[in-house]
mmCIF file of C-alpha atoms and ligand atoms in Angstrom:
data_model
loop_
_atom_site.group_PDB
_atom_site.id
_atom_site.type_symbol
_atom_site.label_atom_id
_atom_site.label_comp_id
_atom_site.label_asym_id
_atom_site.label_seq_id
_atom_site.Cartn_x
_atom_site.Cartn_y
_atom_site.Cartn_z
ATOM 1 C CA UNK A 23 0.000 0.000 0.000
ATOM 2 C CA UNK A 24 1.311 3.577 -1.407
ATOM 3 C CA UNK A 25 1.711 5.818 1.992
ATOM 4 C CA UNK A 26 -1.156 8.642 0.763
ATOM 5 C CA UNK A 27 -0.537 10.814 3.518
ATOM 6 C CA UNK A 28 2.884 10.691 2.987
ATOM 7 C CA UNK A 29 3.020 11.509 -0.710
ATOM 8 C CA UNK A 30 0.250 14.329 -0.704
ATOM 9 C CA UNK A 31 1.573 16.265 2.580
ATOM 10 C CA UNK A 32 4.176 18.009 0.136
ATOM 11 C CA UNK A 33 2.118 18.294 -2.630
ATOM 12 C CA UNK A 34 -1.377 20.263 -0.366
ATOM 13 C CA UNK A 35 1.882 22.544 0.849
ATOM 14 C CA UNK A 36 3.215 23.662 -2.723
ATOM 15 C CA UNK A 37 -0.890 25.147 -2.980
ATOM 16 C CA UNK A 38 -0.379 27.147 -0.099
ATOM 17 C CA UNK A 39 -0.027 31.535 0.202
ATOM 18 C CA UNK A 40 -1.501 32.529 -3.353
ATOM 19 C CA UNK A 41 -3.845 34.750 -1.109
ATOM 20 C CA UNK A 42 -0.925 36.980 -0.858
ATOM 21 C CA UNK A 43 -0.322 37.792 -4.007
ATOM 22 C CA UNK A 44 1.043 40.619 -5.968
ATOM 23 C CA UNK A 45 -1.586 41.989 -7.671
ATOM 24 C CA UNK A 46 -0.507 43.804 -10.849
ATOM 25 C CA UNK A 47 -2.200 46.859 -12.552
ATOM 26 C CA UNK A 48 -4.222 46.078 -15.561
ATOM 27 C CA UNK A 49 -2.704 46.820 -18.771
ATOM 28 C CA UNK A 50 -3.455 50.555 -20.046
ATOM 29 C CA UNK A 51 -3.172 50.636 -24.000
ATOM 30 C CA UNK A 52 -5.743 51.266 -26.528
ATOM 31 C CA UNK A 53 -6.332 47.721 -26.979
ATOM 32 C CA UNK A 54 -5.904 46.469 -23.844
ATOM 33 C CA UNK A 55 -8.633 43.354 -22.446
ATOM 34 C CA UNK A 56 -10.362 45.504 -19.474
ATOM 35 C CA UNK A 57 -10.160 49.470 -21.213
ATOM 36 C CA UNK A 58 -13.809 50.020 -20.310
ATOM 37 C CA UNK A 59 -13.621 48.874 -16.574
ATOM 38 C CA UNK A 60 -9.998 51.139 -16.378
ATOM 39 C CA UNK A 61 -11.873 53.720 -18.068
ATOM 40 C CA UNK A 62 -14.999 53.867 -15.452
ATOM 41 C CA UNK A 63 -12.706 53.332 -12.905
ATOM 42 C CA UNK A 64 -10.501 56.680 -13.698
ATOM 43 C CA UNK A 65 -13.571 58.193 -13.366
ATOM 44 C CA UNK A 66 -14.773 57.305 -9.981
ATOM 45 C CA UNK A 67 -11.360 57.938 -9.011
ATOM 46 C CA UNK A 68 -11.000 61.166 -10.096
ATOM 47 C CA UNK A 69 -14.112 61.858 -7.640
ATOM 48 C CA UNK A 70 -12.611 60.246 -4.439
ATOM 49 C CA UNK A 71 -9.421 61.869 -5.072
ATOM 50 C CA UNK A 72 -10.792 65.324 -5.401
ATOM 51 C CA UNK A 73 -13.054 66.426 -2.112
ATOM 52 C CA UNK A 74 -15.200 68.769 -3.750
ATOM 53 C CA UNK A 75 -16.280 65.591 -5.641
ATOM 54 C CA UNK A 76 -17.174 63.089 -2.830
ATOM 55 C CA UNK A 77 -20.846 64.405 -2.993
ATOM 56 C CA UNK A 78 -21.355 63.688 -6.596
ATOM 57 C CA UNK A 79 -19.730 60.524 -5.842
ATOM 58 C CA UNK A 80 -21.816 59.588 -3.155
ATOM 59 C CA UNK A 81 -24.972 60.355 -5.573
ATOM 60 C CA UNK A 82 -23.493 58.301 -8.566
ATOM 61 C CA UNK A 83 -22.645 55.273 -6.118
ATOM 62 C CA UNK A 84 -25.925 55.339 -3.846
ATOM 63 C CA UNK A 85 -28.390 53.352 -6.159
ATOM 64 C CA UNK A 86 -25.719 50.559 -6.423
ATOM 65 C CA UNK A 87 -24.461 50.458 -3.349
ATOM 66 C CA UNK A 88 -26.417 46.883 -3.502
ATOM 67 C CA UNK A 89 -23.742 45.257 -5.218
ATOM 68 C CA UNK A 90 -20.288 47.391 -3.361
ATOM 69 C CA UNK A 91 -19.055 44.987 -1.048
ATOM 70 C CA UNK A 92 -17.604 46.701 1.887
ATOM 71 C CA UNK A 93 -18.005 50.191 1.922
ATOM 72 C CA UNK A 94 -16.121 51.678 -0.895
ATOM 73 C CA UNK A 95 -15.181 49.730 -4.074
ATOM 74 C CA UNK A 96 -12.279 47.563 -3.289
ATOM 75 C CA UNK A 97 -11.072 49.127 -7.328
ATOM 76 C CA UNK A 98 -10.690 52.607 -5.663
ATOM 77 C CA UNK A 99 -8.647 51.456 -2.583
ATOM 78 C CA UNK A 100 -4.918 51.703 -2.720
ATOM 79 C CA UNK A 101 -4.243 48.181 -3.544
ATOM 80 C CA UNK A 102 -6.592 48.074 -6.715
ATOM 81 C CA UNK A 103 -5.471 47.069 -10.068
ATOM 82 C CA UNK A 104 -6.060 50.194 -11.634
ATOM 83 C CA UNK A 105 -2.944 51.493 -13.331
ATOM 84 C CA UNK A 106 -1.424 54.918 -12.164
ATOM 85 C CA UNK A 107 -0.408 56.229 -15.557
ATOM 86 C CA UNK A 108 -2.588 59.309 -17.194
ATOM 87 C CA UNK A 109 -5.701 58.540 -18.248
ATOM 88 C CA UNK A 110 -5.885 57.957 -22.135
ATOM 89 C CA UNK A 111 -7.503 61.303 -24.198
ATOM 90 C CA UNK A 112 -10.639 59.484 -25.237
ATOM 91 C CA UNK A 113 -11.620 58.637 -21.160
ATOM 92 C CA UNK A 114 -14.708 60.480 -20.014
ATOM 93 C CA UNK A 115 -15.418 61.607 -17.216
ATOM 94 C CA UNK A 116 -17.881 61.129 -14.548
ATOM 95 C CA UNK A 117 -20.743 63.088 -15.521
ATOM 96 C CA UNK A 118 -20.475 61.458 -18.882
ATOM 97 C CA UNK A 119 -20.707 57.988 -17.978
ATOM 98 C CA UNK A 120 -24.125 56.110 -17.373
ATOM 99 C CA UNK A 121 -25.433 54.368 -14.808
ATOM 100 C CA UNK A 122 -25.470 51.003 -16.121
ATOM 101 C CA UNK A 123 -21.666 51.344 -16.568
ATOM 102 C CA UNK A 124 -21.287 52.375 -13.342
ATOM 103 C CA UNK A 125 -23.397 49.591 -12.251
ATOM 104 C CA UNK A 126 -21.619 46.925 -14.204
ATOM 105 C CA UNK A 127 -18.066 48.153 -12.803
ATOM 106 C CA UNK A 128 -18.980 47.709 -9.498
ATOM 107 C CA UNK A 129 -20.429 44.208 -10.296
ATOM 108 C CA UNK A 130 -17.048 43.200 -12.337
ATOM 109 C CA UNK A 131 -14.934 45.686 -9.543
ATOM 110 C CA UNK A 132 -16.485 43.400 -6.853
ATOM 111 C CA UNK A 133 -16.270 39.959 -8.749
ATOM 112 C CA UNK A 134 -12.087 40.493 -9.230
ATOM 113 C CA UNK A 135 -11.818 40.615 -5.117
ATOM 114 C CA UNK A 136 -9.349 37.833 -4.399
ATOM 115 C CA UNK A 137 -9.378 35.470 -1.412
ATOM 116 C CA UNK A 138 -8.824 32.074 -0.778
ATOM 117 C CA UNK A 139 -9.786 29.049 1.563
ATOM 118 C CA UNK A 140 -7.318 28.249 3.891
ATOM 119 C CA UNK A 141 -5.425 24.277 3.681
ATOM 120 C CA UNK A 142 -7.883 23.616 7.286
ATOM 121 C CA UNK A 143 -10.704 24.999 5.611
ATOM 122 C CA UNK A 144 -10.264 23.236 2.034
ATOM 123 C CA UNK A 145 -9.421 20.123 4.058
ATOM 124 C CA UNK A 146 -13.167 20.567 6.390
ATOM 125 C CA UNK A 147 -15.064 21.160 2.951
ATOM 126 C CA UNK A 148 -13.551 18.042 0.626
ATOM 127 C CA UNK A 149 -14.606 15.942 4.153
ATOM 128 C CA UNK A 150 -18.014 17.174 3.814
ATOM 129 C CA UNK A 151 -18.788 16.642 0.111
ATOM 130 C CA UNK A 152 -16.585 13.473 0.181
ATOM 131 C CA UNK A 153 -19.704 11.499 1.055
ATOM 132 C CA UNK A 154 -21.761 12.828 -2.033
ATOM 133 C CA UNK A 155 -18.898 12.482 -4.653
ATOM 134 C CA UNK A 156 -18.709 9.531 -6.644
ATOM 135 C CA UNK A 157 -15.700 8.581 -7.873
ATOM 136 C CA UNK A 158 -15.134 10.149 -12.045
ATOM 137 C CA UNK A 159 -16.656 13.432 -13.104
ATOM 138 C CA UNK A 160 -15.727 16.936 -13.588
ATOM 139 C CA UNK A 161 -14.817 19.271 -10.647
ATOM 140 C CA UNK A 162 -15.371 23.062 -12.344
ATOM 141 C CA UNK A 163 -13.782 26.051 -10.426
ATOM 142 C CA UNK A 164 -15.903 29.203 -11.958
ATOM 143 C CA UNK A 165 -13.197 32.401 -10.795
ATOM 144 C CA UNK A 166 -10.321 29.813 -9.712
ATOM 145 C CA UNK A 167 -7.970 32.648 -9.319
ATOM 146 C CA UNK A 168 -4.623 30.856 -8.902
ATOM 147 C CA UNK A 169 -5.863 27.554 -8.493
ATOM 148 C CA UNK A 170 -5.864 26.409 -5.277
ATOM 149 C CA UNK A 171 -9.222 24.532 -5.015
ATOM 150 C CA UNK A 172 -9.083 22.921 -8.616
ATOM 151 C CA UNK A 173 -4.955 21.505 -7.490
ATOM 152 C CA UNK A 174 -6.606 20.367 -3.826
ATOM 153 C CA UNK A 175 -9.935 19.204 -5.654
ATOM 154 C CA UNK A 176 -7.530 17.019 -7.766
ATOM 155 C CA UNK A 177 -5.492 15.591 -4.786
ATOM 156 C CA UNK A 178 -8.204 14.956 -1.946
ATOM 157 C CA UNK A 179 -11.268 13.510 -3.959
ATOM 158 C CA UNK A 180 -11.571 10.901 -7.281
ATOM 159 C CA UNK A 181 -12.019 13.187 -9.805
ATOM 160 C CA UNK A 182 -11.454 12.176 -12.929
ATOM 161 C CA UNK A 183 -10.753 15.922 -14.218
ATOM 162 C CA UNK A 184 -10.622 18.932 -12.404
ATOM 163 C CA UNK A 185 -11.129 22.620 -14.388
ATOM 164 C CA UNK A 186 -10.497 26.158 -13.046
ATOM 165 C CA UNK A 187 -12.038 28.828 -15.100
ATOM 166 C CA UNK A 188 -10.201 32.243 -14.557
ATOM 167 C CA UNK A 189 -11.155 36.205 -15.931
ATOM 168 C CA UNK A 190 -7.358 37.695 -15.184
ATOM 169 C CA UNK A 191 -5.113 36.517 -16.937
ATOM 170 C CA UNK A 192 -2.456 37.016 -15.219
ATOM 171 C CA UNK A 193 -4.334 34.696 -11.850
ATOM 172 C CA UNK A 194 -4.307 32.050 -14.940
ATOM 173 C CA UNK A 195 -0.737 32.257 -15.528
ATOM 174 C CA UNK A 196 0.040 32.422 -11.684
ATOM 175 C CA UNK A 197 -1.836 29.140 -11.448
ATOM 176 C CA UNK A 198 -0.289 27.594 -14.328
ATOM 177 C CA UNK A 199 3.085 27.856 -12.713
ATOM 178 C CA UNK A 200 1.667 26.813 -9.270
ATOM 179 C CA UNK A 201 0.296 23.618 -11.833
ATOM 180 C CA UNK A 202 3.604 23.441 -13.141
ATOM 181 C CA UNK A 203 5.194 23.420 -9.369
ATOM 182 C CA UNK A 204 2.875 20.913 -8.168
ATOM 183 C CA UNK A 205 3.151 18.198 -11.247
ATOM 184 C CA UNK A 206 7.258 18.464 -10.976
ATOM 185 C CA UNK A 207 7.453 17.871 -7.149
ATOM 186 C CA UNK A 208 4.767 15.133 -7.968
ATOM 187 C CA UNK A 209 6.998 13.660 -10.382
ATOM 188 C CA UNK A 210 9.597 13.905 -7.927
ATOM 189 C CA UNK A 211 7.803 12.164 -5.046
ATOM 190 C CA UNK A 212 6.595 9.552 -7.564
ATOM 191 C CA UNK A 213 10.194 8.587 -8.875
ATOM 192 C CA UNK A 214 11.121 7.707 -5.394
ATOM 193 C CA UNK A 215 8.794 4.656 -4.970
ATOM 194 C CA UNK A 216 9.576 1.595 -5.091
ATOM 195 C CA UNK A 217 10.077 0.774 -9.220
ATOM 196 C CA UNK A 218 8.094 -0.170 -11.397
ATOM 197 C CA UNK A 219 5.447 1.254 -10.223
ATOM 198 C CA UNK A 220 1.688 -0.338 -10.025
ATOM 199 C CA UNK A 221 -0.974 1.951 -11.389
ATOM 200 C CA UNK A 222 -3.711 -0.304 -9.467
ATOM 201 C CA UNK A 223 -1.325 -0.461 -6.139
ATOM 202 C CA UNK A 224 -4.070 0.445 -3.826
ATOM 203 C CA UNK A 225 -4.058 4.811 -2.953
ATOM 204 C CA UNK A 226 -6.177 5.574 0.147
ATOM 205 C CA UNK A 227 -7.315 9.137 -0.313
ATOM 206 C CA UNK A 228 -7.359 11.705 2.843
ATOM 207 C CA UNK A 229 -11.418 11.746 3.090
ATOM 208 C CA UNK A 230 -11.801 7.783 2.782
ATOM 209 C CA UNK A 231 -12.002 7.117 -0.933
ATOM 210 C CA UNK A 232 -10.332 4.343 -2.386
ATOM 211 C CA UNK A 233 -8.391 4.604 -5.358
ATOM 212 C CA UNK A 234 -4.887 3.841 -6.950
ATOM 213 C CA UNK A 235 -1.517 5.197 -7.997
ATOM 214 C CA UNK A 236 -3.206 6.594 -10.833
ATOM 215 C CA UNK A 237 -4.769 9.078 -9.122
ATOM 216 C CA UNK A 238 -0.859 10.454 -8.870
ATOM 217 C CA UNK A 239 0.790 9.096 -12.019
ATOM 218 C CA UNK A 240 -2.454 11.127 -14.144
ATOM 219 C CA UNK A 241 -2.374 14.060 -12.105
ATOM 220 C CA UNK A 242 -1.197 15.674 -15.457
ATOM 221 C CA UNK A 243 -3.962 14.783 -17.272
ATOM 222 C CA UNK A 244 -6.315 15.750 -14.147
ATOM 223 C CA UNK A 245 -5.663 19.192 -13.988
ATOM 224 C CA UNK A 246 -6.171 21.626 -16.970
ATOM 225 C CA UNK A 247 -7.028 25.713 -16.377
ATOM 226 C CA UNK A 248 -8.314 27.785 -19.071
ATOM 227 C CA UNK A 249 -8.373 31.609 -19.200
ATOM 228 C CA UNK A 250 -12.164 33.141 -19.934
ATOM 229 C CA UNK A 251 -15.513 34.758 -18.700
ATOM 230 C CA UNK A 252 -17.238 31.856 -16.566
ATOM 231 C CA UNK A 253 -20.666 33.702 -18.134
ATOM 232 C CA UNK A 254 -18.791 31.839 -21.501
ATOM 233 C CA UNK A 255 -17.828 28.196 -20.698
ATOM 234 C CA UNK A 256 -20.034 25.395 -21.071
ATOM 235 C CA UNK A 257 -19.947 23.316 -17.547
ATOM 236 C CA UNK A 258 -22.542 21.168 -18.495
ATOM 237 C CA UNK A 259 -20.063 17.504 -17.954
ATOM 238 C CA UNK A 260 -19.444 19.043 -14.397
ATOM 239 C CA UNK A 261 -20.612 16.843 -11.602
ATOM 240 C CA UNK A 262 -19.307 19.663 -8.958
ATOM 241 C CA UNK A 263 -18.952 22.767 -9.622
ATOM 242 C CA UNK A 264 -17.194 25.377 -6.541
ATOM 243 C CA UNK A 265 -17.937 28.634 -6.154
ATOM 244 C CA UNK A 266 -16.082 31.124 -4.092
ATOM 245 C CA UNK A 267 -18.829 33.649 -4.132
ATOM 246 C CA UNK A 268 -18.301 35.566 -1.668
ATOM 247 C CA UNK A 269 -18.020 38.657 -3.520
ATOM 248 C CA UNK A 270 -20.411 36.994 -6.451
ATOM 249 C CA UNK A 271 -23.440 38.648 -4.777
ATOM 250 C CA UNK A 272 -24.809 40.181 -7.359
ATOM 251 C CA UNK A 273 -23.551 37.762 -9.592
ATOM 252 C CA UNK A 274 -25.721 35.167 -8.306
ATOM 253 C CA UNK A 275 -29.262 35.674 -10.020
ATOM 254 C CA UNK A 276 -26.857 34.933 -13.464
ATOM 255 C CA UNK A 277 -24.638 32.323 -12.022
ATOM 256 C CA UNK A 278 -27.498 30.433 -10.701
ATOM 257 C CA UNK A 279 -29.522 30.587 -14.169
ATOM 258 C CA UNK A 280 -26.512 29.511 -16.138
ATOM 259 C CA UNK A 281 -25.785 26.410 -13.770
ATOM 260 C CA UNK A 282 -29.590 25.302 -13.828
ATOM 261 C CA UNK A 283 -29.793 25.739 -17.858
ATOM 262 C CA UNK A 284 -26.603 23.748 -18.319
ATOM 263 C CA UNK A 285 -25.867 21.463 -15.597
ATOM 264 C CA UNK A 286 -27.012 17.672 -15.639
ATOM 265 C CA UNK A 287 -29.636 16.116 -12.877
ATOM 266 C CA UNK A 288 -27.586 15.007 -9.991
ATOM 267 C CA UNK A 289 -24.906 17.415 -10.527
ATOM 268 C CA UNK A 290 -23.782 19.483 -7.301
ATOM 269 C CA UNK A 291 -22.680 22.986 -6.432
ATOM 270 C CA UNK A 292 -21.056 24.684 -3.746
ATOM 271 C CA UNK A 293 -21.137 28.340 -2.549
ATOM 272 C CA UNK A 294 -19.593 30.010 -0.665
ATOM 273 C CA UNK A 295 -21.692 33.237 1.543
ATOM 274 C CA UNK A 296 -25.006 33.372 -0.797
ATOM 275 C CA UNK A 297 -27.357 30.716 -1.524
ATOM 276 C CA UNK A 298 -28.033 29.559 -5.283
ATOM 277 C CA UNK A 299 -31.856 30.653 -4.754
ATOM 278 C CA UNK A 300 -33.247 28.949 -7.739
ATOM 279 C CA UNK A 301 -36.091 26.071 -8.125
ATOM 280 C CA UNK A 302 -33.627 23.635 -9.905
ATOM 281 C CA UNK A 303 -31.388 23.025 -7.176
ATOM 282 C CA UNK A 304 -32.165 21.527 -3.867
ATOM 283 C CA UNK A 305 -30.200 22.188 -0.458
ATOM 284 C CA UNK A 306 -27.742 18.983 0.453
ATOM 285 C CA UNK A 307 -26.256 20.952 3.120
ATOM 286 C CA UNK A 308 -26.195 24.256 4.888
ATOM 287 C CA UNK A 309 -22.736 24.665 6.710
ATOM 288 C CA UNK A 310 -22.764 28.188 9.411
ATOM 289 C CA UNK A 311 -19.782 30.256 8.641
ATOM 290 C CA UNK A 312 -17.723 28.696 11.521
ATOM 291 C CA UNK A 313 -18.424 25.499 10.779
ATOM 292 C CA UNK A 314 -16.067 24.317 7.513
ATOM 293 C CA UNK A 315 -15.129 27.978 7.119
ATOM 294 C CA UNK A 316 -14.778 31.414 8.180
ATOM 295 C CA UNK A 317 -18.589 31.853 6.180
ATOM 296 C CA UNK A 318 -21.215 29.579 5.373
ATOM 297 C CA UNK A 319 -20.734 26.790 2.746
ATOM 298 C CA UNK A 320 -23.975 25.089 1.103
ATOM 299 C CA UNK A 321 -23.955 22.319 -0.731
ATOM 300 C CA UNK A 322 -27.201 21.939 -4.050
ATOM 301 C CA UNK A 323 -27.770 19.403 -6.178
ATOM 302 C CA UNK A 324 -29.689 20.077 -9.477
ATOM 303 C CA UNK A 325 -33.003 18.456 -9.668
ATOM 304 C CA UNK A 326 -34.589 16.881 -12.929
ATOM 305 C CA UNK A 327 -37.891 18.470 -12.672
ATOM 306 C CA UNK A 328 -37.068 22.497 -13.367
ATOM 307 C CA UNK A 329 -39.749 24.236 -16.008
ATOM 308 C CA UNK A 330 -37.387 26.403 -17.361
ATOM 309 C CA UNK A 331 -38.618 29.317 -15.549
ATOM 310 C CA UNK A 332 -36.717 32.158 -14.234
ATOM 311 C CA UNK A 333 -36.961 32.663 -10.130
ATOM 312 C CA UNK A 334 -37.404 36.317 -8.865
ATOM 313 C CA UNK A 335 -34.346 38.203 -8.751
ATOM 314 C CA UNK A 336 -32.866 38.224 -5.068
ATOM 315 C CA UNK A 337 -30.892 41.764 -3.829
ATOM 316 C CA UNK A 338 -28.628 41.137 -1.719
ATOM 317 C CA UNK A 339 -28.680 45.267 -0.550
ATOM 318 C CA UNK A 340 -27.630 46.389 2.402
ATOM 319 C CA UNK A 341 -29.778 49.226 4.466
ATOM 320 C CA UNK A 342 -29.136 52.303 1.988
ATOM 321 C CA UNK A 343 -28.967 55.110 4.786
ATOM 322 C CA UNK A 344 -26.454 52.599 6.394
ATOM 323 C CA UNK A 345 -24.195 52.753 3.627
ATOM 324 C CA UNK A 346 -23.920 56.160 2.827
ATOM 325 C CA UNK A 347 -23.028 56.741 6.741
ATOM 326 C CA UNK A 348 -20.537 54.691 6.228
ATOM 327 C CA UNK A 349 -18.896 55.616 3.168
ATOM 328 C CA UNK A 350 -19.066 59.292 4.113
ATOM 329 C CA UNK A 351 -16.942 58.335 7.305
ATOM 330 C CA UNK A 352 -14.614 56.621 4.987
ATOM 331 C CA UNK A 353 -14.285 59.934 2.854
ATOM 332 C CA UNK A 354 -13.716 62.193 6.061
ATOM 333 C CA UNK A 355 -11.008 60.882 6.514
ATOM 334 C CA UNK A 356 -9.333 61.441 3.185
HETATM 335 C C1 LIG B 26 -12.577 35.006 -4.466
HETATM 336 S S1 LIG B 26 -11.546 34.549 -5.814
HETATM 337 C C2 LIG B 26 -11.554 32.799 -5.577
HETATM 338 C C3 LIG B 26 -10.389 32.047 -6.206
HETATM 339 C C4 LIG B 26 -10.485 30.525 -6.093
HETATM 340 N N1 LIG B 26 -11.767 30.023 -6.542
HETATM 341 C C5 LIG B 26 -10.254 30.063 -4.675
HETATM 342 O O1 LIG B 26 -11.249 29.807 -4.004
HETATM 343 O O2 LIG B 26 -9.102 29.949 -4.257
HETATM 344 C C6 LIG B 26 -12.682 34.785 -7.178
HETATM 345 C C7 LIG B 26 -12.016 34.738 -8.541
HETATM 346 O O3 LIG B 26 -13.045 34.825 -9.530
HETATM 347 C C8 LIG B 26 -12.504 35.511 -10.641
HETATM 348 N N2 LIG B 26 -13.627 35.998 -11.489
HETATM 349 C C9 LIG B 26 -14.464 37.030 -11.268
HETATM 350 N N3 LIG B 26 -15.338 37.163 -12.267
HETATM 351 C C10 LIG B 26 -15.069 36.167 -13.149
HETATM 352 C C11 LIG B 26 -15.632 35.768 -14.399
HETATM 353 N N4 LIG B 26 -16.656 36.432 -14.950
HETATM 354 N N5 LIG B 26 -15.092 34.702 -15.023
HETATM 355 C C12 LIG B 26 -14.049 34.017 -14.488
HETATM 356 N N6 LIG B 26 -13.458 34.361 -13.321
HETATM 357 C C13 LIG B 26 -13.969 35.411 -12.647
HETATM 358 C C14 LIG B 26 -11.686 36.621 -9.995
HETATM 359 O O4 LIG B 26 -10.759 37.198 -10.881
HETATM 360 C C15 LIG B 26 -11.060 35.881 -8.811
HETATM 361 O O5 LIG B 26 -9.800 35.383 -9.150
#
């Protein structure tokens, strides 16, 4: 018997600290993939930086402060991606840009927040599903940032493939070298055994499922990550798919449509913070934020019998008045 603990100790540490990133600043050229989110984001900026401003501000921002998470947009807080260079001449400003792009921003603003699951954490939610994963499928990760949960996915449960679907592309790249990383060490660890080695030799994984050495020697062929718009990849083959969505708030309504119009009966999802509050899917499990994680994890699985019909739209908005109190503390102090 293949020591499992043994050979995936190293391997669950190489995954670790991606929350800590550096986060670059988006690329600023005529061209460039996000121009339109840089562009509404000079603009807001422009308004924090310049007092006289922070009124208008407040009055663009108030009817969306339904989908800000936190109290200002984590885009106009010193860490943001937004590049520091002059603005490009065709930029407008402010008072020239529409709601509905200032609504969208903070919905894609909000959606490019990056945070991961801790090892414990990971390690408390692969126990949990372990029970309702059968052994195949296709684990999806929609937002995998730098690929944490698709590499743990891949090491803790019998997956037969495991997917991370990224918007940035430079968290893609970041988790193709962390893929890279993991597969060499793997290669490493595997060249040690005992030779030749036994793709059936018996592999214990950590949560109880029984597999083989080829749960290791395919790890290659396990993992794959592909750069793109979750809104634009079919997961209909997934049996799981994970959602960090925590910041997905008021991506949910969409998210939740997409997975009941594509995903198979029987196939489960995790969130992460808001339900999936749609008729196809039915609670497995509701876990209190404390419990697996620092928030609440549920568990759905997507029923056969769903008419096609859209649910009401949920808002997840906070108290209005509350909002604005806070943000115009936050400005007070600039
Ligand atoms: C909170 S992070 C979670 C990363 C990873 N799932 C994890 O748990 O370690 C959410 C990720 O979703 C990505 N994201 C946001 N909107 C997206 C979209 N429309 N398509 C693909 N990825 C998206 C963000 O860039 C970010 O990396």
């Amino acid at each position: 018997m293949v020591p499992a603990a043994t050979l995936l100790a190293p391997l669950f540490a190489a995954i670790e600290g991606g929350e800590q990133h550096q986060r670059p600043a988006l690329l600023l050229a005529p061209d460039a993939p996000f121009l339109s989110f840089i562009e509404v984001g000079y603009a807001l900026r422009a308004c924090l930086e310049d007092r006289r401003q922070h009124d208008y501000l407040v009055q663009r921002l108030r009817p969306h402060a339904g989908v800000i998470v936190g109290t200002l947009p984590a885009g106009l807080l010193p860490h943001s991606m937004l590049p520091r260079t002059p603005p490009l001449p065709q930029f407008r400003p402010l008072e020239q840009i529409s709601d509905a792009e200032v609504h969208d921003w903070l919905v894609q603003d909000a959606g490019m927040i990056y945070g991961e699951l801790q090892q414990a954490e990971l390690e408390r939610y692969f126990a949990a599903i372990a029970p309702f994963v059968a052994p195949g499928g296709l684990m999806v990760d929609l937002g995998s940032g730098l690929g944490k949960v698709v590499m743990s996915a891949a090491l803790s449960l019998p997956f037969q493939r495991c997917v991370g679907v990224e918007l940035l592309g430079y968290r893609h790249q970041l988790a193709l070298q962390r893929c890279q990383q993991l597969l060499a060490l793997n290669q490493q660890q595997l060249t040690l055994l005992p030779q030749p080695m036994q793709r059936a030799q018996p592999l214990v994984l950590p949560h109880g499922a029984r597999s083989t050495l080829a749960h290791l020697l395919d790890l290659p062929q396990r993992l794959a990550f592909i750069e793109a718009d979750m809104f634009k990849v079919d997961v209909s083959a997934a049996t799981l798919v994970f959602l960090y969505s925590t910041c997905f708030g008021p991506l949910m309504p969409a998210l939740a449509h997409k997975l009941a119009s594509e995903l198979q009966p029987g196939a489960l999802v995790s969130t992460t913070t808001y339900p999936l509050s749609h008729p196809a899917f039915r609670i497995l499990q509701h876990y209190p934020a404390g419990t697996l994680a620092w928030t609440s994890v549920n568990l759905y699985q997507r029923y056969g019998d769903w008419d096609g019909t859209a649910p009401p739209v949920t808002s997840y908005a906070p108290d209005p008045a509350e909002w604005e109190a806070r943000v115009r503390a936050e400005l007070e102090k600039r």
